[in-house]
C-alpha positions as MATLAB code, in Angstrom:
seq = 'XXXXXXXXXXXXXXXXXXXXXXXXXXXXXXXXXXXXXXXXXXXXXXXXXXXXXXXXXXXXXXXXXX';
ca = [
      -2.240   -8.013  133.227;
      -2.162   -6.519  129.675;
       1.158   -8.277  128.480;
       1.003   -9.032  124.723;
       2.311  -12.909  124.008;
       1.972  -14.897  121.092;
       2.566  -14.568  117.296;
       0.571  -11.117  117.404;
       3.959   -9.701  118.869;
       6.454  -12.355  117.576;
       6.028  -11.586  113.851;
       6.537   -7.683  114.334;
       9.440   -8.181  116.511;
      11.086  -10.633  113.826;
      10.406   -8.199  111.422;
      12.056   -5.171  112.833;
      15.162   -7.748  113.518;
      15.751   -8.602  109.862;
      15.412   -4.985  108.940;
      18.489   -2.988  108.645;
      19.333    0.062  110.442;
      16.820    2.713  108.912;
      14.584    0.418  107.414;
      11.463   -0.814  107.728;
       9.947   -4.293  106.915;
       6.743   -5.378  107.040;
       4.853   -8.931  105.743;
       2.905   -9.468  103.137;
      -0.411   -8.897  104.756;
       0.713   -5.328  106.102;
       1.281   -4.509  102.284;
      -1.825   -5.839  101.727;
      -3.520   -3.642  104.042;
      -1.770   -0.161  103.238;
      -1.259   -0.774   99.469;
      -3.356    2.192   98.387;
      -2.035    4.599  100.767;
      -1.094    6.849   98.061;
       2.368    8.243   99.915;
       4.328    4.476  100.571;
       6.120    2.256   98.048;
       7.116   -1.006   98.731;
       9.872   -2.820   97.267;
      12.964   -5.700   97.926;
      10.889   -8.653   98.344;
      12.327  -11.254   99.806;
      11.323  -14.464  101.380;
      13.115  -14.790  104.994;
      12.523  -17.388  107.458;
      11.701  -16.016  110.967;
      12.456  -17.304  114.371;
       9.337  -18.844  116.209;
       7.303  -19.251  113.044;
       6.465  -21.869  110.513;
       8.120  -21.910  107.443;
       9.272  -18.456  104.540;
       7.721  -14.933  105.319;
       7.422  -12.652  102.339;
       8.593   -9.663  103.227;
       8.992   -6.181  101.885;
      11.194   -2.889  102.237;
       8.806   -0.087  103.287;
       9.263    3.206  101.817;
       7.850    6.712  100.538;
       7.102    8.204   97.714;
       8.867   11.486   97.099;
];
């Protein structure tokens, strides 16, 4: 009846749980996507393993550019 399951929601959920409080994370393939978007930096890689998936994530610190 429209309830999300599955990694689709897992991985975002993981990802706002390693984040600290006022950050953002987001993987590898969000940065990816958004890399060109002129007005967000990305930096702090770091490989983290996350509950419920299969081995490191390579994550990233979301920011803006001033």
């Amino acid at each position: 009846k429209g309830d999300l399951l599955g990694s689709l929601v897992n991985k975002p959920a993981r990802l706002a749980a390693a984040a600290l409080p006022d950050e953002i994370r987001v993987s590898d393939v969000t940065r990816a996507m958004i890399a060109e978007q002129a007005d967000v930096a990305f930096g702090d890689a770091t490989n983290v393993t996350l509950k419920g998936l299969e081995g490191e994530q390579l994550i990233y610190r979301l920011g803006w550019k001033s």
